[in-house]
Short mmCIF file of C-alpha atoms in Angstrom, two decimals:
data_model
loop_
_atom_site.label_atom_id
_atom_site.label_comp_id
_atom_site.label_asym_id
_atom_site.label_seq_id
_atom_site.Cartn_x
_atom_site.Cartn_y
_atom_site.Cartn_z
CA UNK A 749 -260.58 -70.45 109.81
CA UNK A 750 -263.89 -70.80 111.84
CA UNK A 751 -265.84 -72.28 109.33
CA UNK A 752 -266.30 -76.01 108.33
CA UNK A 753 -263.81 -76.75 105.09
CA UNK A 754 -265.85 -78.09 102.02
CA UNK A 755 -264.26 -80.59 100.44
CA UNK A 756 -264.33 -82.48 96.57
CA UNK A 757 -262.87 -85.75 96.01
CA UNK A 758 -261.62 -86.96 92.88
CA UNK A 759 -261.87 -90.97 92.41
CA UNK A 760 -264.68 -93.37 94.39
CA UNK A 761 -262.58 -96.76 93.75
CA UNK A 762 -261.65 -98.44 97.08
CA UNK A 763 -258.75 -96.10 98.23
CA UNK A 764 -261.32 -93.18 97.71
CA UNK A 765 -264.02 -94.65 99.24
CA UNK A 766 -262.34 -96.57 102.24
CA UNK A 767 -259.57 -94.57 103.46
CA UNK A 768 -260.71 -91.21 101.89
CA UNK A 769 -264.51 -90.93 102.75
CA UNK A 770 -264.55 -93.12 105.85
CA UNK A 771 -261.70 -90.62 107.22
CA UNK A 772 -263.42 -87.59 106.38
CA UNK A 773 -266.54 -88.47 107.80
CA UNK A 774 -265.04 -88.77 111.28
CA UNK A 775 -264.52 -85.11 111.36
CA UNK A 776 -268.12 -84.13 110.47
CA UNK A 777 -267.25 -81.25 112.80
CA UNK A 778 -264.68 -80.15 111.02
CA UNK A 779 -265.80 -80.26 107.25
CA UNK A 780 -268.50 -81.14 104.56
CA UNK A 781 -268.09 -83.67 101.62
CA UNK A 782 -269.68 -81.37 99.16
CA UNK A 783 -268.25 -82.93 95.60
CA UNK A 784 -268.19 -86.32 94.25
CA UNK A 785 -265.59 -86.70 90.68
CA UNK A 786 -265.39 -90.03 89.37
CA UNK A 787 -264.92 -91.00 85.31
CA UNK A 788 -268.01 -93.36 86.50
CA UNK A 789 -270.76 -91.55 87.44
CA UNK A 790 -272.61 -94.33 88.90
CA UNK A 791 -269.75 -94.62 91.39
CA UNK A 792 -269.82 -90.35 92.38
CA UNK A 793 -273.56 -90.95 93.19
CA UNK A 794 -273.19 -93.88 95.36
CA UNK A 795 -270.59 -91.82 96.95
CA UNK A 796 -272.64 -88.62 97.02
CA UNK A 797 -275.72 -90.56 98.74
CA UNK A 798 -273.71 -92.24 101.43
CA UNK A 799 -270.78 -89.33 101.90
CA UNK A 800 -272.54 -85.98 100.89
CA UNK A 801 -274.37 -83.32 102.37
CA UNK A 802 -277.51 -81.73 101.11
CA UNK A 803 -275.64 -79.41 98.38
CA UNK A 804 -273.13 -82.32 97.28
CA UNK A 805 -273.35 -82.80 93.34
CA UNK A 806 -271.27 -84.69 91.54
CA UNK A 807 -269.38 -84.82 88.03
CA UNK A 808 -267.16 -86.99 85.58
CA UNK A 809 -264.76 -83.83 85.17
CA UNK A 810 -262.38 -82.81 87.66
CA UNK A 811 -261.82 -79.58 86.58
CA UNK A 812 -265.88 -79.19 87.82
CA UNK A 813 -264.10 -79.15 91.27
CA UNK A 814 -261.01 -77.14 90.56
CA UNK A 815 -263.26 -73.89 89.75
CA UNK A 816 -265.51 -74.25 92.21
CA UNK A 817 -264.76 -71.42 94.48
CA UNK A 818 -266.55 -72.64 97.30
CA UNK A 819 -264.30 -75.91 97.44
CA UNK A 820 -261.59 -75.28 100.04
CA UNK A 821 -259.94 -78.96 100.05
CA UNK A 822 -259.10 -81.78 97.03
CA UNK A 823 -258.57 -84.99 97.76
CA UNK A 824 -257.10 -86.66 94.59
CA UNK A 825 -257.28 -90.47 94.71
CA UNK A 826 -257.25 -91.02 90.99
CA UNK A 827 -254.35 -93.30 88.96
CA UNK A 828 -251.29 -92.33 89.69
CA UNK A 829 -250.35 -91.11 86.29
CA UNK A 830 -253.19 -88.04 86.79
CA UNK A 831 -252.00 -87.06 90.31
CA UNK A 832 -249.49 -84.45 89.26
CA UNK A 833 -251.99 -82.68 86.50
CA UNK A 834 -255.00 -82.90 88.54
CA UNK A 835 -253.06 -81.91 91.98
CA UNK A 836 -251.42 -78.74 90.16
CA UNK A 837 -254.89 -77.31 88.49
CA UNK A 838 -256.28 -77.68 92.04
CA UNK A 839 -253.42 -75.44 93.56
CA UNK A 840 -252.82 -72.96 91.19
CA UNK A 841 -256.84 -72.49 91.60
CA UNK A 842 -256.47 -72.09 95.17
CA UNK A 843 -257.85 -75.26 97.03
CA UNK A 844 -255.05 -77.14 99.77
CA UNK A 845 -254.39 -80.92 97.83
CA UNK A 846 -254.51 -84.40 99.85
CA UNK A 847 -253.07 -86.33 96.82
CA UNK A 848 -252.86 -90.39 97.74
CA UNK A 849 -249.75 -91.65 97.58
CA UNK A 850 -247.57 -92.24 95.35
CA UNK A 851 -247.63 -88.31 95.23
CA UNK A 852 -246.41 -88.88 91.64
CA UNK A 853 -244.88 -91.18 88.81
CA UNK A 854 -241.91 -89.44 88.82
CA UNK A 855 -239.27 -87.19 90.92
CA UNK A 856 -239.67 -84.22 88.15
CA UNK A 857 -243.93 -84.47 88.48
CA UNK A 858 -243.49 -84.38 92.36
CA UNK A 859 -241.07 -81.49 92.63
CA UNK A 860 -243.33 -79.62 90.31
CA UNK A 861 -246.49 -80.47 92.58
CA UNK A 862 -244.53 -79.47 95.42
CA UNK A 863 -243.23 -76.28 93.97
CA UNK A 864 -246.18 -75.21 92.95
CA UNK A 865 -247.73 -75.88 96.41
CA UNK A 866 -245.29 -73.16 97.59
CA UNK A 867 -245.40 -70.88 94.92
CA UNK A 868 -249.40 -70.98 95.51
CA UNK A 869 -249.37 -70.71 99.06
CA UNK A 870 -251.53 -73.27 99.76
CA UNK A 871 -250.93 -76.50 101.63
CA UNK A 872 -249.97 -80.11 99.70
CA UNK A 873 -250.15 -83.10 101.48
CA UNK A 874 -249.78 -87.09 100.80
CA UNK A 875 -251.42 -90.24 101.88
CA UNK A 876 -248.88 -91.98 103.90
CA UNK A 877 -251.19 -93.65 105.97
CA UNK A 878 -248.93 -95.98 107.85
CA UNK A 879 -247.07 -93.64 110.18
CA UNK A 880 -250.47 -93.81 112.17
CA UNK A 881 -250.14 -97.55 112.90
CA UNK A 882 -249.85 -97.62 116.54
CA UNK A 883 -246.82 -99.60 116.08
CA UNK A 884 -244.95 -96.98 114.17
CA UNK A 885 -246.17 -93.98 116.26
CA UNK A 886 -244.42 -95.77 119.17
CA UNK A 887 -241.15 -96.59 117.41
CA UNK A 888 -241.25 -93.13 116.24
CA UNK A 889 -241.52 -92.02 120.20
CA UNK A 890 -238.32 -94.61 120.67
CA UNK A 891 -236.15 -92.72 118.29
CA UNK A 892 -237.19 -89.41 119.92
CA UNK A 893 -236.28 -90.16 123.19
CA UNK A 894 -233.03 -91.38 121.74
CA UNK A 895 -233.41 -94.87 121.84
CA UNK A 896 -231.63 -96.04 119.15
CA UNK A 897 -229.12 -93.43 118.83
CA UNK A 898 -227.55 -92.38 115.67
CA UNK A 899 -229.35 -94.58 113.18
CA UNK A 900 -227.67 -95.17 110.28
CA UNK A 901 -228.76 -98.20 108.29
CA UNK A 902 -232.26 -99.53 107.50
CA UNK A 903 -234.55 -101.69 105.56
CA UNK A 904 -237.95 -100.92 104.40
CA UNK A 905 -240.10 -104.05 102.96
CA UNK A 906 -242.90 -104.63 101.12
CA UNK A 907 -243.21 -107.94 100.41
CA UNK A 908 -245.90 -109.97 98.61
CA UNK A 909 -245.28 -114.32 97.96
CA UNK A 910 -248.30 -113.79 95.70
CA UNK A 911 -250.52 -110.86 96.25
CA UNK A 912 -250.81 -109.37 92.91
CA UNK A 913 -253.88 -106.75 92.73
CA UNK A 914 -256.27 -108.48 89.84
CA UNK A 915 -258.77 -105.41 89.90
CA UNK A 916 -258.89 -101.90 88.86
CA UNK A 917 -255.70 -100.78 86.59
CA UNK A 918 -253.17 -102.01 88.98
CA UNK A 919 -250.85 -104.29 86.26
CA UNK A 920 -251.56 -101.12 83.64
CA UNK A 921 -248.17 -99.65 83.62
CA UNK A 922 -249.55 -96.59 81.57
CA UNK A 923 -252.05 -95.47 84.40
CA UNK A 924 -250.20 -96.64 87.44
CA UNK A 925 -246.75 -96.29 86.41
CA UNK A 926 -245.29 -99.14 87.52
CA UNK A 927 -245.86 -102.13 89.92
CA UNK A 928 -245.43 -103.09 93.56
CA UNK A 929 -242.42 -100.70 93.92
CA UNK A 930 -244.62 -97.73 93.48
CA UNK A 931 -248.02 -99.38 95.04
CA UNK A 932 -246.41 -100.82 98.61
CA UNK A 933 -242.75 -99.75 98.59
CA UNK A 934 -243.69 -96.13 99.22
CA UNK A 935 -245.37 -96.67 102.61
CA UNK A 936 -241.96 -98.64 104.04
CA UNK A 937 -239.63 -96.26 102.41
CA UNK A 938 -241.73 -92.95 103.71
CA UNK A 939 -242.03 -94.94 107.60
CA UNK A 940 -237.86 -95.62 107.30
CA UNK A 941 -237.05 -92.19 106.36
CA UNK A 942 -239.00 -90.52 109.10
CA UNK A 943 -237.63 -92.56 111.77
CA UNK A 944 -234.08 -91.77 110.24
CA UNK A 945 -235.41 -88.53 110.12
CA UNK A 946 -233.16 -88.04 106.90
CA UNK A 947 -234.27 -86.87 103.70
CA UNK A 948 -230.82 -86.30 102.23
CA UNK A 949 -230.34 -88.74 99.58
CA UNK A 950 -226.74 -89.24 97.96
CA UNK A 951 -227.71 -92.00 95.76
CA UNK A 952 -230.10 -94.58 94.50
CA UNK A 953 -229.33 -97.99 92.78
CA UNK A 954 -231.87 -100.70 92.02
CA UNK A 955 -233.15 -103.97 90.12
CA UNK A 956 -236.52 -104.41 88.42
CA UNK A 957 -237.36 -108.01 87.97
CA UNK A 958 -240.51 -109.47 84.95
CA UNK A 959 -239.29 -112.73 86.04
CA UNK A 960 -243.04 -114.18 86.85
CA UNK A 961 -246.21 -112.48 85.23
CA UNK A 962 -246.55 -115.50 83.35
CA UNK A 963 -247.09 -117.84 86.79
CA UNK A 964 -250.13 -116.68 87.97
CA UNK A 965 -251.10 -119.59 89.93
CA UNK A 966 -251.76 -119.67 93.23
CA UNK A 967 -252.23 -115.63 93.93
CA UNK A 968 -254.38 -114.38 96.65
CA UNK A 969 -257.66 -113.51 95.03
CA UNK A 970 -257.28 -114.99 92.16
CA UNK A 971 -254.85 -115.31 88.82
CA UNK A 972 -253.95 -112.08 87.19
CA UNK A 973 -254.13 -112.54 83.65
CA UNK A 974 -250.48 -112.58 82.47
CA UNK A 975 -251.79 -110.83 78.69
CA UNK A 976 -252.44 -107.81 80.54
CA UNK A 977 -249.30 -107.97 83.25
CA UNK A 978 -247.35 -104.90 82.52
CA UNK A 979 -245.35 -104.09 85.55
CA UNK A 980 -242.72 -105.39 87.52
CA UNK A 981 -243.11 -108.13 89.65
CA UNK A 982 -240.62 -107.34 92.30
CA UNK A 983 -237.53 -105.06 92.70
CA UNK A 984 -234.86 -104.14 94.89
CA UNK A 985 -232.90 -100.92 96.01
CA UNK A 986 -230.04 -99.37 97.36
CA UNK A 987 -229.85 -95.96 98.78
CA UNK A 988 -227.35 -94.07 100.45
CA UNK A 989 -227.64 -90.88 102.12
CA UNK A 990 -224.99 -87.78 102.03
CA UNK A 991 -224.25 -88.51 106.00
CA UNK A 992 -223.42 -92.29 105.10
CA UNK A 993 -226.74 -93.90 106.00
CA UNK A 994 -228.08 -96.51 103.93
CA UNK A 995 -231.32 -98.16 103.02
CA UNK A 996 -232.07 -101.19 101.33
CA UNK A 997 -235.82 -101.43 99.87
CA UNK A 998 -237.49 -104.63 98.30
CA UNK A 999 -241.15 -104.50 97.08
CA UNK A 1000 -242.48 -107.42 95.47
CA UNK A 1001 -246.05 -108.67 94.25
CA UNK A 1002 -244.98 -111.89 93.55
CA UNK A 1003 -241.71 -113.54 94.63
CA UNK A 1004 -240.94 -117.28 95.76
CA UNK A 1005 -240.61 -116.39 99.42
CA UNK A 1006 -241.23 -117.77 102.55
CA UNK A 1007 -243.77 -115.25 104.12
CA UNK A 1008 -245.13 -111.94 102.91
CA UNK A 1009 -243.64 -108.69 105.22
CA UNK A 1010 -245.58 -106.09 104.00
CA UNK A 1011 -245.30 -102.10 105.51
CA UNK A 1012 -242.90 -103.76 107.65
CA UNK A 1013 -239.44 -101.73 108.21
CA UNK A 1014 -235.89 -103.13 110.12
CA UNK A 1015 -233.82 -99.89 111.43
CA UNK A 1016 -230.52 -100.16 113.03
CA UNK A 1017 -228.62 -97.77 115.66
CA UNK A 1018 -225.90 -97.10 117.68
CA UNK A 1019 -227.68 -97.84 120.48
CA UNK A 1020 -230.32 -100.24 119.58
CA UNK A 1021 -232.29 -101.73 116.79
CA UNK A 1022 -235.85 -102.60 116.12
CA UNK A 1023 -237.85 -104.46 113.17
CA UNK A 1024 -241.32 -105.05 112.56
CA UNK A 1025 -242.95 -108.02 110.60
CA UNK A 1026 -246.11 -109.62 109.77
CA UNK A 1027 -247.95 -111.82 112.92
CA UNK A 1028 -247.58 -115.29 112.13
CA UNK A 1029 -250.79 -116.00 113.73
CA UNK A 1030 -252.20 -114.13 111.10
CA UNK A 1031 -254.05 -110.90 112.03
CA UNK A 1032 -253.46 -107.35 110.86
CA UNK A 1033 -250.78 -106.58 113.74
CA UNK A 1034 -247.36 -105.96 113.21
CA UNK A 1035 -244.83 -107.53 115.82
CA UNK A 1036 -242.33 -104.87 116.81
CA UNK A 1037 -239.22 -106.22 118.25
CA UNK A 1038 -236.61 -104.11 119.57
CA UNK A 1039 -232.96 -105.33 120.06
CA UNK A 1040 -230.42 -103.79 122.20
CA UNK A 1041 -227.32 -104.57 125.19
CA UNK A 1042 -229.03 -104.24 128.63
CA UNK A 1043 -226.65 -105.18 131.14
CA UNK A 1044 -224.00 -106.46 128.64
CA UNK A 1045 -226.60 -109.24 127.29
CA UNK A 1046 -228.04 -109.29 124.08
CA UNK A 1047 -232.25 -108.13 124.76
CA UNK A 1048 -234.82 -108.09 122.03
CA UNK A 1049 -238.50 -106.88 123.39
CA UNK A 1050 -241.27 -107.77 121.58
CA UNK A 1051 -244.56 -106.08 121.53
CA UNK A 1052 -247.07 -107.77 119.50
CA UNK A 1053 -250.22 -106.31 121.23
CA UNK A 1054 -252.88 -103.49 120.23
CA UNK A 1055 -251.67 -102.84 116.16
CA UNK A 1056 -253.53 -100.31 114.56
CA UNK A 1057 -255.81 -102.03 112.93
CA UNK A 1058 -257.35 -103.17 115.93
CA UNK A 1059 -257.40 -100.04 118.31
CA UNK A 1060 -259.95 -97.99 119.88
CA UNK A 1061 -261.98 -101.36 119.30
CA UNK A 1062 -261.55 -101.54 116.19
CA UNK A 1063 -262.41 -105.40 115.81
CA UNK A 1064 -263.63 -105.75 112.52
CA UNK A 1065 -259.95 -106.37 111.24
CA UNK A 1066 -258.08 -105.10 107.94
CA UNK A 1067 -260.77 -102.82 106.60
CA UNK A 1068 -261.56 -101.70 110.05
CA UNK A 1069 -258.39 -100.11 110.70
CA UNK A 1070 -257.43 -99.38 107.48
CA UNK A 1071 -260.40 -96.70 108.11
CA UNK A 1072 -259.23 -96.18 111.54
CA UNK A 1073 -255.73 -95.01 110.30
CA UNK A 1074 -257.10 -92.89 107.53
CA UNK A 1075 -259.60 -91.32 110.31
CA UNK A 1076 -256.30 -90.32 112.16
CA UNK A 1077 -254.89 -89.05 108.50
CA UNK A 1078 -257.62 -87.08 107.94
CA UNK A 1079 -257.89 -85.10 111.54
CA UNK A 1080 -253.98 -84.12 111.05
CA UNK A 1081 -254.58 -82.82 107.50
CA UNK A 1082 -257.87 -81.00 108.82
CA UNK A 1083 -256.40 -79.14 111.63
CA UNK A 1084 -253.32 -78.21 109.74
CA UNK A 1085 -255.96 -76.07 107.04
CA UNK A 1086 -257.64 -74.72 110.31
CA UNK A 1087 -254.53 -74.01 112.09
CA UNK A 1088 -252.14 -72.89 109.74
CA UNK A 1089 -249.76 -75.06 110.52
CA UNK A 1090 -247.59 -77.85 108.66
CA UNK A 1091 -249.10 -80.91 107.46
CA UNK A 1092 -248.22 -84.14 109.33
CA UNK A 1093 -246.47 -85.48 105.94
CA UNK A 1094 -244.78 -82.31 104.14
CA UNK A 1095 -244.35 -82.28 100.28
CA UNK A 1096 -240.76 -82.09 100.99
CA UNK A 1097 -240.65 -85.42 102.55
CA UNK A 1098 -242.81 -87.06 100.31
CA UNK A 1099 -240.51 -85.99 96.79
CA UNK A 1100 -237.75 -87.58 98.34
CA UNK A 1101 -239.88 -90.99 98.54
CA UNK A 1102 -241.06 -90.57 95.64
CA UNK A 1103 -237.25 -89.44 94.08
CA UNK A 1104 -236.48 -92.63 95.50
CA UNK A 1105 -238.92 -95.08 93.83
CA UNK A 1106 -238.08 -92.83 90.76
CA UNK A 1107 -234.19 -93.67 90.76
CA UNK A 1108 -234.77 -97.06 91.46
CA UNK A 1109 -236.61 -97.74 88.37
CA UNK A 1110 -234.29 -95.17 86.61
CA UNK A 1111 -231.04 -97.02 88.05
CA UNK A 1112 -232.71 -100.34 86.78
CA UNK A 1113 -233.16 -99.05 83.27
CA UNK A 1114 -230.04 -98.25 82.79
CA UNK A 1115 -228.38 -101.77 83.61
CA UNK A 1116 -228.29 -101.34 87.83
CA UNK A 1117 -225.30 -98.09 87.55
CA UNK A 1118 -226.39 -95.58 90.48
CA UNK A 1119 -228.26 -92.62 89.97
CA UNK A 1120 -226.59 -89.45 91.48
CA UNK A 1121 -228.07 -86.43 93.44
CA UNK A 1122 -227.52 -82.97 93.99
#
C-alpha cells in the first residue's frame, strides 16, 4: 500500500486517548485519524479537534465506522465485554482490527475474533503494550541469543497492595468481565509466554479471591465504593504447558502485601534466570536482574537504568512513556498493514493469554479442579 491508512477509533476514555491517539499521531506519515466513536459524544469531539484531520467526523455508533469504506484500520478500545462484537463487524466488513487488550472476555469470543480474522483475510492485532518496555525488549534479546537456555518455569505478576481503579466501569463485572486478573494479569502472562516462546498450554488451575471489597481504605486514589465492587480482588494461577513448563500467575488489586510488582515477570532456565520488579526508589523503571553460574559462583546482574518509560527523553514519567510504548505499538501495527507482513502480537498468541485468564476464572468456579486442553 502507498497510500496513508485512515483510521476510526472506537472509545476516547484514557486507554483510547493516551495510548491509542498519542501512538497514532507519531506516525502522521503513515496514516490519518479520520473517525472519532464514543457512546459520549462530547468525548469523540474533543478527540476529533485534538486527533483528527480536516474530514474526521465523529459518531455514538460504531457500526458508523464499520461501513465506512474508506476506513482501512479500527482501533477498538471500548469495555471489554464489546471487543469481540465490535472487532468481528469490523473484519467481516473488511477493515484490519487493533483491539486493546484483553482481546476478549472469554477463550470462545477470542478464537472466534481470531478465526474470523483469518477467514476475512485481514489482519487482527492486540494491545500488549509491554513487550516494548526497553527492559523486556532486552530480556527478549537474552533468550534469543540463548541465554537462559531451555526455559521451563516462570512467573508472571501483577500485583496491586491497594490500587483498585475507582473510575470508569472498572469494578462492573458485566462490562469488564472481571477484575485485576483480566485488567493487569494479561500484560505479565502475554510478556512470560513470549519469552518462553510457548503457546502450548496443557492446563490451567486457579483461585479467585472477594476477600476485601468491603476494606476500601487506604487505596491509591481514593476508596472504591464497596456497593458497587463486583470483581475479584485478587487471584492466582497455575498453568502447565504440554512440554512440562509451568507458570504461576497472581494479579491482585488489592492484597495485604508488602510492595506492589506490577507487569513484572520471574523466568527460569537451564542456563540462567532473570526477574524484573518494581524500583524501590520509586520511578516507572523496572529493575531487571539476571541470575546465573559464571565461573562456578553464583552472579545476578542488575540493570536498573533507561526503563521505557523514560527513553528517548522521555522525562515526563508514567504517562510519558506509557505514550512512548504505545508510539512503538502503533509503528509495528502500521507497517505490518503497509507491508503485508505479521503483526508484532499475532491473534494466535493473544487467544492463548486470553484462554488462560479464561481457565483461571473457569478452574476457580468450579472449586480450583484444572481445566484441560486439547
Amino acid at each position: 500500500m502507498s497510500k496513508k491508512l485512515r483510521i476510526g477509533i472506537v472509545g476516547l476514555g484514557f486507554i483510547g486517548t493516551q495510548k491509542h491517539l498519542v501512538g497514532l499521531a507519531q506516525h502522521k506519515d503513515k496514516c490519518d485519524i479520520v473517525a472519532f466513536c464514543d457512546f459520549d459524544i462530547e468525548r469523540a469531539e474533543a478527540g476529533k479537534a485534538q486527533w483528527g484531520n480536516e474530514d474526521a467526523y465523529t459518531t455514538t455508533d460504531y457500526k458508523d465506522l464499520v461501513n465506512d469504506d474508506s476506513i482501512d484500520v479500527i482501533h477498538v478500545c471500548t469495555w471489554n465485554a464489546n471487543h469481540c462484537e465490535i472487532t468481528c463487524a469490523a473484519l467481516e466488513a473488511g477493515k484490519h482490527v487493533m483491539v486493546e487488550k484483553p482481546m476478549a472476555v472469554t477463550g470462545e469470543d477470542a478464537r472466534k475474533m481470531r478465526d474470523t480474522a483469518k477467514r476475512t483475510g485481514k489482519k487482527l492485532t492486540v494491545g500488549f503494550q509491554y513487550r516494548q518496555r526497553e527492559e523486556y525488549q532486552f530480556l527478549k534479546a537474552l533468550a534469543d541469543e540463548g541465554k537462559f537456555g531451555e526455559i521451563y518455569a516462570a512467573k508472571a505478576h501483577a500485583t496491586r497492595r491497594r490500587g483498585v481503579p475507582i473510575w470508569g466501569v472498572f469494578t462492573d463485572k458485566t462490562k469488564q468481565g472481571g477484575g485485576p486478573l483480566i485488567d493487569l494479569g494479561g500484560h505479565s502472562i502475554d510478556v512470560a509466554l513470549w519469552l518462553m516462546n510457548n503457546y502450548e498450554v496443557a492446563s490451567v488451575t486457579g483461585v479467585v479471591n472477594y476477600k476485601l471489597a468491603d476494606k476500601p481504605a487506604g487505596n491509591i486514589g481514593g476508596e472504591w465504593d464497596p456497593a458497587t465492587y463486583e470483581v475479584e480482588d485478587s487471584a492466582f494461577g497455575f498453568v502447565t504447558f504440554k512440554n512440562g513448563a509451568s507458570l504461576f500467575v497472581e494479579a491482585s488489586w488489592a492484597l495485604n502485601i508488602k510492595a506492589a510488582r506490577e507487569g513484572c515477570i520471574t523466568i527460569m532456565g537451564t542456563e540462567a534466570g532473570a526477574e524484573t520488579i518494581q524500583d524501590p526508589a520509586g520511578s516507572a523503571n523496572l529493575v531487571v536482574d539476571v541470575n546465573s553460574i559464571e565461573g562456578g559462583k553464583q552472579v545476578n546482574t542488575g540493570f536498573g537504568e533507561g526503563g521505557a518509560y523514560f527513553s528517548a527523553g522521555a522525562a515526563g514519567g508514567a504517562q510519558t512513556g506509557f505514550s512512548y510504548m504505545g508510539g512503538l505499538e502503533a509503528g509495528l501495527w502500521l507497517d505490518a498493514i503497509l507491508n503485508d507482513t505479521e503483526p508484532y502480537v499475532t491473534a494466535d498468541q493473544a487467544v492463548v493469554v486470553t484462554e488462560i485468564l479464561d481457565g483461571i476464572y473457569k478452574s476457580a468456579a468450579q472449586g480450583g479442579k484444572p481445566v484441560y486442553f486439547d
